[in-house]
Every structure is written in structure tokens, then in C-alpha cells.
């Protein structure tokens, strides 16, 4: 039975509600022109792909698949480059294979890419040396450089962002179509981090054992002509971003021939951030009307009543594959704040995919002012999430990371032992700190070992 279209909703009905964290533009005519231009461009994704992801998420809700979502905190236009995109794809691919092995479930790969250009900020302005300018709200809105020109919100950046998302996605699609990674032969993976000098011998041995086991298992399945090997290894990527800038999202939201309802065709999986999930706000109003699967982030202050109301607003038909709840509690808060949410949603029989974001509740600032996160806290939050879901009889169906394929030094710890004094070596994130290639791979191995099996 098709799900009926949302009542009293249109792609513009959000404009009647309070929209938090929206850019303030000075030139109304320039905004209209940018939105008109966006509207006229072809979509980035298709309704068929969105429906496919909804079906995969429905499986994940039942514990038959696992979602791996990851990418930059803030994607930048400058990083729309072949090597950066390819390394992001590679890290997600490699992590997903390790997770397939450890969790014994096919992995749905979802990038925070091709549109993760808009950021909510805790303060609308930033002061430096007595000068106050608008904060940096992501490349969709303004530029990071601390000058009045760069920081003034520019509506044309919505069009540029869209174009860069299109180029990113075009390259991703071509890489995949061209057989970017021969997944059947993981011994060809470039597991650089295994060769790192600082890696303890025991860890290296264990990781090598795991990858060769994985290669063996895949070869064996192939030999048997096992169909499921394709399901386990098929290289399918989906896109996601925080659906923050509603002008951008709504300009590409349309009805599609022979399907009911409207699709947001800027991305497969938009999510609503922790700061914009007000029940009566513009973001919930907008996303309740689109057919895409929709994520909502929830932090340690979120109550069971609040979450239930959000689920009912966004998924009133309790449709399979529709609702993704991304909890981001922090390692110290999760044992207290997650169980009441799990119990309530379970008791009320709502169908959601529970995803753990172990990044956003574990931020800290070092004494010399670096925003960072510790590898150990991130891992601890995931382990606790897995245990708490088990206790509650619910399913941890995915993980959500900020990571990069580059060799950055933004998060503390990991086998290489990044210390506070190392953070300034290569800290390039314009927003939150990301796991680097080695830390992300190590994380995948540890999740596979400690959460799987
Ligand atoms: C983010 O995902 O970068 C983010 C801002 O998260 P949250 O809404 O959970 O704070
Ligand atoms: Co972030």
C-alpha cells in the first residue's frame, strides 16, 4: 500500500514556521535568482535510488543490514578534487568490508558528501582581535576566510555548492561504474596503516589475520558461486547531508511521475540536526513531506516524549525504511540518556533505524584551543551503544562518523597515539575534528571485533 502524501504540506510550507540557523541574506532578489537557478537544474539523485535506499534501511531496521555513514563535518568546495573524493570513497569501502566481516551483515554505505556544505554554528558571529564578523556557516552560505567579503552570506554559493555536489557525485558514479575497487580481492587493498611503524605488533598481527580471513572467505564464497557475495560486496554508495538550508533543499524537491509524494533530489538521505529539530520548527515541517528516508539527530537532553513526537511527525505511517534516529550522546552520558529513548520507542512499536554517532557528544577543547575528540571516547560510546541496545532488545543498526581519507591530526589517540602537541601538525577541518585514515580503519576493526561476533 503506498503511503499517502503528507496533509497540508507543500515544498514551501516550511516558510510559515520558524526556521532556525538559516542564513541571513541582504539581497532578496539575488536569493530569488539563486533559488530559481537551482530549481531549473537537473536533480543529483533519482527517486528510484531514494526508494532503493529506503528498502535497504528497512532491512537494516530488522537487523539484516548495517549502515555505515561517514565523511567530513563540513565538506568544502576546495576539496572537490579527484584524490580527496577517491580517498573518501576508499576509506568507506575498506571500513565497510571490515564491518561486513565482523558483523556478518551486508553494509549500506552512505557518505556525508556531495552536499554537506551547510553548518549550524553555536554563535552567529565570531570575534578575532577585536573584529567581529559573521561565523562561517559552510561553503553553501559563506567562506571560511576571516574577511568581511568572505563572511558575508552569498546566495550564489547555493548554486556553486550544488554544482560542486554534482561534480563530486559524477566522479563517484564514474569511479564505481569503472570498477574503482575490486572488492573480491581485498588483499589488494592499500592498508597503509598496517605498515605504520608505531602500530603495536599484536594489533598489526590481529589486523593482518582478519584481512586475510576476509579475503579467504570471499574467495571461498566466490568459488561456490555464492550469490550473496555480490550482496555483501556490491559497490553501492548513497549520499547524505544535514538538510539545514531549506532554500537549497526545497528548490530541488519535486513530485515525480508515477510516484506519490515529493522527493528531495539533492540527496538520498537528508537528516535534521540536533539544533534544528524543534517539533514546530521549519525543518520538521519540511522533512515530514518528503519521501526520502529521513534522519534526526538526538543528544543527551532529548526526552522520550520529544523523540516519540518527532517520529510521529516525520513518520506518521510508521513506514518501514523511513525513519533513522541518530543518537549522539557522548560516552559519559549515553548509559543514562539512551535507555529511556530505546524503551519508549520499542514500547510504542515505532519502526526506526538506530544509528550511533559517537562524534558529536565527545567534543572537547584542548588548553591551546584546539577542538578535538578522543579515539577512546568515540570507541567507548559505540561499545556502550551496542551493549545498551542489546539490553533494551533494540538493534544498533548503524554508525555515523566524521572521517577523512587524508592523514590529518584532528582526533587524539588511536594506535599511532596522536597527542595534544601533534594536533597542529595537520588540522585542516573547518569545523569538527575528523578521524584520519588510520584511525578510521582501526575503529572499523575494533567495532568488528568488539561489537560483532
Ligand atoms: C554534524 O553532524 O556535523 C552536526 C552538527 O551534528 P549535530 O546536529 O548532531 O550536532
Ligand atoms: Co560535525
Coordinates of C-alpha atoms and ligand atoms in Angstrom, one line a residue:
X1 CA 0.0 0.0 0.0
X2 CA 1.6 3.3 -1.0
X3 CA 2.0 5.8 1.8
X4 CA -0.4 8.7 1.3
X5 CA 1.1 12.2 0.7
X6 CA 1.5 14.5 3.7
X7 CA -1.5 16.6 4.5
X8 CA -1.4 20.4 4.2
X9 CA 2.1 20.3 3.1
X10 CA 4.0 21.8 0.1
X11 CA 7.7 22.2 -0.6
X12 CA 7.2 25.8 0.7
X13 CA 5.0 25.2 3.7
X14 CA 8.1 25.4 6.0
X15 CA 8.2 29.1 5.3
X16 CA 5.3 29.6 7.7
X17 CA 7.4 28.2 10.5
X18 CA 10.4 29.5 12.5
X19 CA 13.5 28.4 10.6
X20 CA 16.5 28.1 13.0
X21 CA 20.0 28.5 11.7
X22 CA 19.1 30.0 8.3
X23 CA 21.5 32.3 6.5
X24 CA 20.6 36.0 6.6
X25 CA 20.9 37.4 3.1
X26 CA 20.9 41.1 2.4
X27 CA 19.9 40.9 -1.3
X28 CA 16.4 39.4 -1.7
X29 CA 16.5 39.5 -5.5
X30 CA 19.8 37.6 -5.5
X31 CA 18.3 34.9 -3.3
X32 CA 15.3 34.5 -5.6
X33 CA 17.6 34.3 -8.6
X34 CA 19.7 31.6 -7.0
X35 CA 16.7 29.6 -6.0
X36 CA 15.3 29.9 -9.5
X37 CA 18.5 28.7 -10.9
X38 CA 18.7 25.7 -8.5
X39 CA 15.2 24.8 -9.4
X40 CA 16.0 24.7 -13.1
X41 CA 19.0 22.3 -12.8
X42 CA 18.7 18.6 -13.1
X43 CA 18.5 16.6 -9.8
X44 CA 21.5 15.0 -8.2
X45 CA 19.8 11.7 -7.3
X46 CA 16.8 9.9 -8.6
X47 CA 13.6 8.8 -6.9
X48 CA 14.4 5.2 -7.8
X49 CA 17.7 5.4 -5.8
X50 CA 15.9 7.0 -2.9
X51 CA 13.3 4.2 -2.9
X52 CA 16.1 1.6 -3.0
X53 CA 17.8 3.2 0.0
X54 CA 14.5 3.2 1.9
X55 CA 14.3 -0.6 1.2
X56 CA 17.8 -1.2 2.4
X57 CA 17.1 0.9 5.6
X58 CA 14.0 -1.2 6.1
X59 CA 16.2 -4.3 6.1
X60 CA 18.7 -2.6 8.5
X61 CA 15.8 -1.8 10.9
X62 CA 15.3 -5.6 11.1
X63 CA 19.0 -6.3 11.7
X64 CA 19.6 -7.7 8.3
X65 CA 22.0 -4.9 7.2
X66 CA 24.2 -2.3 8.9
X67 CA 24.5 1.3 7.9
X68 CA 27.9 3.0 7.7
X69 CA 27.6 6.7 7.3
X70 CA 30.7 8.9 7.2
X71 CA 32.5 11.8 5.8
X72 CA 33.6 15.4 6.6
X73 CA 31.9 17.5 9.2
X74 CA 32.0 20.4 6.6
X75 CA 32.7 19.5 3.0
X76 CA 34.3 22.3 1.1
X77 CA 34.3 23.4 -2.5
X78 CA 38.1 23.4 -2.5
X79 CA 38.1 19.7 -1.6
X80 CA 36.1 18.9 -4.7
X81 CA 39.2 17.2 -6.1
X82 CA 39.8 13.8 -7.6
X83 CA 42.2 12.5 -4.9
X84 CA 40.2 13.7 -2.0
X85 CA 37.0 12.2 -3.3
X86 CA 38.6 8.9 -4.2
X87 CA 40.3 8.6 -0.8
X88 CA 36.9 9.3 1.0
X89 CA 35.3 6.6 -1.1
X90 CA 38.1 4.2 -0.4
X91 CA 38.0 4.6 3.3
X92 CA 34.3 4.0 3.4
X93 CA 34.7 0.9 1.2
X94 CA 37.5 -0.6 3.3
X95 CA 35.7 0.1 6.5
X96 CA 32.6 -1.4 5.2
X97 CA 34.3 -4.7 4.2
X98 CA 35.8 -5.0 7.7
X99 CA 32.4 -4.4 9.1
X100 CA 30.8 -7.0 6.8
X101 CA 33.3 -9.5 8.1
X102 CA 32.9 -8.6 11.8
X103 CA 29.2 -8.0 12.0
X104 CA 28.2 -10.7 9.4
X105 CA 25.8 -8.3 7.8
X106 CA 25.9 -6.5 4.4
X107 CA 26.8 -2.9 4.9
X108 CA 24.9 0.0 3.4
X109 CA 27.4 2.8 2.6
X110 CA 26.3 6.3 3.0
X111 CA 28.7 9.2 2.5
X112 CA 28.4 12.6 4.2
X113 CA 29.3 14.0 0.8
X114 CA 28.0 15.7 -2.3
X115 CA 26.2 18.4 -0.3
X116 CA 27.5 18.5 3.3
X117 CA 28.1 22.2 2.9
X118 CA 25.9 23.9 5.4
X119 CA 26.7 24.1 9.1
X120 CA 24.8 25.3 12.2
X121 CA 27.0 27.3 14.5
X122 CA 26.7 27.9 18.2
X123 CA 27.3 31.6 17.7
X124 CA 26.1 33.7 14.7
X125 CA 29.3 35.8 15.0
X126 CA 32.9 35.3 15.5
X127 CA 35.3 37.8 17.1
X128 CA 39.1 37.8 16.5
X129 CA 41.4 40.5 17.7
X130 CA 38.6 43.0 18.3
X131 CA 37.0 42.4 14.9
X132 CA 33.5 40.7 14.8
X133 CA 32.2 39.1 11.6
X134 CA 29.5 36.5 10.8
X135 CA 30.5 33.0 11.7
X136 CA 31.4 30.6 8.9
X137 CA 28.2 28.7 8.1
X138 CA 29.7 26.3 5.5
X139 CA 30.5 26.8 1.8
X140 CA 26.9 26.8 0.9
X141 CA 26.5 30.1 2.7
X142 CA 29.8 32.0 3.0
X143 CA 33.6 31.3 3.0
X144 CA 35.8 30.5 5.9
X145 CA 38.4 33.2 5.4
X146 CA 38.1 35.9 8.1
X147 CA 37.3 38.9 6.0
X148 CA 34.1 40.9 5.7
X149 CA 33.8 39.9 2.0
X150 CA 34.3 36.1 2.6
X151 CA 32.0 36.0 5.6
X152 CA 29.0 37.8 4.1
X153 CA 26.4 35.3 3.1
X154 CA 26.2 35.0 -0.7
X155 CA 23.1 33.3 -2.2
X156 CA 25.0 32.4 -5.3
X157 CA 27.0 29.9 -3.2
X158 CA 23.9 27.7 -3.1
X159 CA 24.3 27.3 -6.9
X160 CA 28.0 26.8 -6.6
X161 CA 27.5 24.2 -3.9
X162 CA 25.0 22.4 -5.9
X163 CA 27.4 22.3 -8.9
X164 CA 30.2 21.0 -6.8
X165 CA 27.9 18.4 -5.3
X166 CA 27.1 17.4 -8.9
X167 CA 30.8 17.1 -9.8
X168 CA 31.5 15.1 -6.7
X169 CA 28.7 12.7 -7.4
X170 CA 29.6 12.5 -11.1
X171 CA 33.1 11.4 -10.2
X172 CA 31.9 8.9 -7.6
X173 CA 29.4 7.4 -10.0
X174 CA 32.2 7.1 -12.7
X175 CA 34.6 5.5 -10.3
X176 CA 32.1 2.9 -9.2
X177 CA 31.0 2.2 -12.8
X178 CA 34.6 1.8 -13.8
X179 CA 35.3 -0.8 -11.1
X180 CA 37.1 1.5 -8.7
X181 CA 37.7 -1.2 -6.2
X182 CA 38.0 -4.9 -6.9
X183 CA 36.3 -5.9 -3.8
X184 CA 36.7 -9.6 -4.4
X185 CA 40.4 -9.3 -3.8
X186 CA 40.8 -7.4 -0.6
X187 CA 44.5 -8.4 -0.4
X188 CA 45.0 -5.6 -3.0
X189 CA 43.7 -3.1 -0.5
X190 CA 46.2 -0.5 0.4
X191 CA 46.1 -0.9 4.1
X192 CA 48.7 1.7 4.7
X193 CA 48.0 1.9 8.4
X194 CA 49.2 -1.7 8.9
X195 CA 52.7 -0.7 8.0
X196 CA 52.9 2.2 10.3
X197 CA 55.9 2.0 12.5
X198 CA 54.1 2.9 15.7
X199 CA 51.5 0.2 15.4
X200 CA 51.9 -2.3 18.3
X201 CA 52.9 -5.8 16.9
X202 CA 49.9 -7.6 18.4
X203 CA 47.4 -5.2 16.8
X204 CA 49.2 -5.5 13.4
X205 CA 49.1 -9.3 13.6
X206 CA 45.4 -9.3 14.5
X207 CA 44.5 -7.0 11.7
X208 CA 46.5 -8.9 9.2
X209 CA 44.8 -12.1 10.3
X210 CA 41.4 -10.5 9.9
X211 CA 42.0 -9.2 6.4
X212 CA 43.4 -12.5 5.2
X213 CA 40.5 -14.3 6.7
X214 CA 38.2 -11.9 5.0
X215 CA 40.0 -12.4 1.6
X216 CA 39.8 -16.2 2.1
X217 CA 36.1 -16.1 3.0
X218 CA 35.3 -14.0 -0.1
X219 CA 37.3 -16.3 -2.4
X220 CA 35.6 -19.3 -0.9
X221 CA 32.1 -17.8 -1.5
X222 CA 33.1 -16.9 -5.0
X223 CA 34.2 -20.4 -5.7
X224 CA 30.9 -21.7 -4.5
X225 CA 29.2 -19.3 -6.9
X226 CA 27.5 -17.9 -3.8
X227 CA 25.1 -15.2 -4.9
X228 CA 25.3 -13.4 -1.6
X229 CA 28.8 -12.4 -2.2
X230 CA 27.5 -9.8 -4.6
X231 CA 25.1 -8.6 -2.0
X232 CA 27.9 -8.3 0.5
X233 CA 30.4 -6.6 -1.7
X234 CA 28.4 -4.7 -4.3
X235 CA 29.7 -1.3 -4.5
X236 CA 26.8 0.9 -4.0
X237 CA 27.1 4.4 -2.4
X238 CA 24.5 6.7 -1.2
X239 CA 24.7 10.4 -0.3
X240 CA 23.6 12.2 2.8
X241 CA 23.9 15.6 4.3
X242 CA 22.3 17.7 7.1
X243 CA 19.2 19.3 5.5
X244 CA 19.9 22.6 7.1
X245 CA 19.5 25.2 4.3
X246 CA 15.8 24.9 3.4
X247 CA 16.0 27.2 0.4
X248 CA 18.5 24.7 -1.1
X249 CA 16.6 21.6 -0.1
X250 CA 13.2 22.8 -1.2
X251 CA 14.4 24.1 -4.6
X252 CA 15.1 20.5 -5.6
X253 CA 12.1 18.9 -4.0
X254 CA 9.6 17.8 -6.6
X255 CA 6.9 15.3 -7.4
X256 CA 8.0 12.5 -9.7
X257 CA 5.9 10.9 -12.5
X258 CA 4.2 7.7 -11.4
X259 CA 5.2 8.0 -7.8
X260 CA 3.2 9.5 -5.0
X261 CA 4.6 12.4 -2.9
X262 CA 7.6 14.7 -3.2
X263 CA 11.2 13.7 -3.3
X264 CA 14.2 15.8 -2.1
X265 CA 16.5 15.1 -5.0
X266 CA 19.6 16.9 -3.6
X267 CA 20.5 13.7 -1.6
X268 CA 19.3 10.2 -0.8
X269 CA 19.3 10.6 3.0
X270 CA 18.9 14.1 4.5
X271 CA 19.0 14.4 8.2
X272 CA 17.8 17.1 10.7
X273 CA 20.5 18.3 13.1
X274 CA 20.3 18.4 16.9
X275 CA 19.9 22.2 16.8
X276 CA 17.1 22.3 14.3
X277 CA 14.8 19.5 15.3
X278 CA 12.1 21.7 17.1
X279 CA 8.8 19.9 16.6
X280 CA 7.1 23.1 15.5
X281 CA 10.0 24.4 13.5
X282 CA 10.6 24.7 9.8
X283 CA 12.9 21.7 9.4
X284 CA 10.4 19.2 10.8
X285 CA 7.7 20.8 8.7
X286 CA 9.8 20.5 5.5
X287 CA 11.0 17.0 6.0
X288 CA 7.7 15.5 7.1
X289 CA 6.6 15.9 3.5
X290 CA 9.4 14.3 1.5
X291 CA 9.5 10.6 0.6
X292 CA 13.2 10.2 1.3
X293 CA 14.3 8.3 4.4
X294 CA 15.0 11.0 6.9
X295 CA 17.4 11.1 9.8
X296 CA 17.0 13.0 13.0
X297 CA 19.9 13.6 15.5
X298 CA 19.2 13.4 19.2
X299 CA 21.5 14.4 22.0
X300 CA 21.6 13.7 25.8
X301 CA 18.9 16.3 26.6
X302 CA 16.4 14.7 24.2
X303 CA 13.4 13.2 26.1
X304 CA 11.4 10.1 25.2
X305 CA 8.3 12.3 24.7
X306 CA 10.2 14.6 22.3
X307 CA 11.6 11.7 20.3
X308 CA 8.3 10.0 20.0
X309 CA 6.6 13.2 18.9
X310 CA 9.4 13.7 16.3
X311 CA 9.0 10.2 15.0
X312 CA 5.2 10.6 14.7
X313 CA 5.6 14.0 12.9
X314 CA 8.2 12.6 10.5
X315 CA 6.9 9.1 10.0
X316 CA 3.2 9.2 10.8
X317 CA 2.5 5.9 8.9
X318 CA 5.4 4.2 10.7
X319 CA 6.6 3.2 7.3
X320 CA 9.5 0.7 7.1
X321 CA 12.7 2.3 6.0
X322 CA 11.6 5.9 6.6
X323 CA 12.9 6.9 10.0
X324 CA 16.5 7.0 11.0
X325 CA 17.3 8.1 14.6
X326 CA 20.9 9.1 15.1
X327 CA 21.8 9.3 18.7
X328 CA 24.9 11.4 19.7
X329 CA 25.0 11.3 23.4
X330 CA 28.7 11.3 24.4
X331 CA 30.5 8.4 26.1
X332 CA 29.8 9.8 29.6
X333 CA 26.1 10.4 29.0
X334 CA 24.9 7.5 26.9
X335 CA 24.3 5.0 29.7
X336 CA 21.9 7.4 31.3
X337 CA 20.3 9.1 28.3
X338 CA 19.9 6.4 25.7
X339 CA 18.0 3.6 27.5
X340 CA 14.8 5.7 28.2
X341 CA 14.6 6.5 24.5
X342 CA 15.1 2.9 23.4
X343 CA 12.5 1.6 25.8
X344 CA 9.9 4.2 24.9
X345 CA 10.2 3.7 21.1
X346 CA 10.2 0.0 21.5
X347 CA 7.2 0.0 23.8
X348 CA 5.2 2.2 21.4
X349 CA 6.1 0.0 18.5
X350 CA 7.7 2.6 16.3
X351 CA 9.9 1.4 13.4
X352 CA 13.2 3.2 13.4
X353 CA 16.8 2.6 12.4
X354 CA 19.0 3.4 15.4
X355 CA 22.4 4.8 14.4
X356 CA 25.1 5.8 16.8
X357 CA 27.0 9.0 16.1
X358 CA 29.9 8.8 18.6
X359 CA 31.5 12.0 17.4
X360 CA 29.2 14.9 18.4
X361 CA 28.8 14.2 22.1
X362 CA 32.5 13.8 22.6
X363 CA 33.9 17.2 21.6
X364 CA 36.4 18.9 23.8
X365 CA 38.8 21.8 23.5
X366 CA 42.5 21.5 24.5
X367 CA 44.3 24.0 26.6
X368 CA 45.7 25.6 23.5
X369 CA 42.3 26.0 21.9
X370 CA 42.1 23.0 19.5
X371 CA 38.7 21.4 19.1
X372 CA 39.3 17.7 19.3
X373 CA 37.8 14.3 20.2
X374 CA 39.5 11.3 21.6
X375 CA 39.6 8.0 19.8
X376 CA 38.9 6.2 23.1
X377 CA 35.8 8.1 23.9
X378 CA 34.5 7.5 20.4
X379 CA 35.1 3.8 20.6
X380 CA 33.7 3.7 24.2
X381 CA 30.4 5.3 23.0
X382 CA 30.0 2.7 20.3
X383 CA 30.6 -0.1 22.6
X384 CA 28.2 1.2 25.2
X385 CA 25.6 1.8 22.5
X386 CA 25.9 -1.8 21.3
X387 CA 25.5 -3.0 24.9
X388 CA 22.6 -0.7 25.7
X389 CA 20.7 -1.8 22.6
X390 CA 21.3 -5.4 23.5
X391 CA 19.9 -4.8 27.0
X392 CA 16.9 -3.0 25.6
X393 CA 16.2 -5.6 23.0
X394 CA 16.6 -3.0 20.2
X395 CA 19.0 -3.1 17.3
X396 CA 22.0 -0.9 16.8
X397 CA 21.7 -0.7 13.0
X398 CA 24.5 1.7 12.0
X399 CA 27.3 4.1 12.9
X400 CA 27.9 7.7 11.8
X401 CA 31.4 9.1 11.7
X402 CA 33.2 12.3 10.8
X403 CA 36.3 11.0 9.0
X404 CA 38.5 11.6 6.1
X405 CA 40.8 9.5 3.9
X406 CA 43.6 12.1 4.5
X407 CA 46.4 11.9 7.0
X408 CA 45.0 14.7 9.3
X409 CA 45.8 15.1 13.0
X410 CA 42.5 16.2 14.4
X411 CA 41.4 13.5 16.9
X412 CA 43.5 12.3 19.8
X413 CA 44.7 8.7 20.2
X414 CA 44.5 5.6 18.0
X415 CA 47.3 3.2 17.5
X416 CA 49.6 5.9 16.4
X417 CA 48.9 7.8 19.6
X418 CA 48.2 11.3 18.4
X419 CA 48.8 13.6 21.3
X420 CA 47.7 17.2 22.0
X421 CA 51.0 18.5 20.8
X422 CA 50.5 16.7 17.4
X423 CA 47.1 18.3 16.7
X424 CA 48.6 21.4 14.9
X425 CA 50.6 19.2 12.5
X426 CA 47.8 18.8 10.0
X427 CA 44.5 20.2 11.3
X428 CA 42.5 21.1 8.2
X429 CA 38.9 20.6 9.2
X430 CA 36.9 23.9 9.0
X431 CA 34.6 22.6 11.6
X432 CA 34.7 19.4 13.8
X433 CA 37.7 17.2 14.1
X434 CA 37.7 14.0 11.9
X435 CA 39.2 10.6 12.3
X436 CA 42.1 10.2 9.8
X437 CA 42.5 7.2 7.6
X438 CA 44.4 5.1 10.1
X439 CA 42.1 6.0 13.0
X440 CA 39.0 5.2 10.9
X441 CA 40.3 1.8 9.8
X442 CA 41.4 1.0 13.3
X443 CA 37.9 2.0 14.5
X444 CA 36.3 -0.4 11.9
X445 CA 38.5 -3.3 13.1
X446 CA 37.7 -2.6 16.7
X447 CA 34.0 -2.4 16.1
X448 CA 34.2 -5.6 14.1
X449 CA 36.0 -7.3 16.9
X450 CA 34.1 -5.9 19.9
X451 CA 30.6 -5.3 18.6
X452 CA 30.4 -8.2 16.2
X453 CA 30.7 -11.9 16.9
Ligands
LIG1 C1 27.1 17.4 12.4 O1 26.7 16.3 12.1 O2 28.1 17.9 11.9 C2 26.3 18.1 13.5 C3 26.4 19.5 13.5 O3 25.7 17.3 14.3 P1 24.6 17.6 15.5 O4 23.4 18.1 14.8 O5 24.4 16.2 16.0 O6 25.3 18.5 16.5
LIG2 CO1 30.2 17.9 12.9

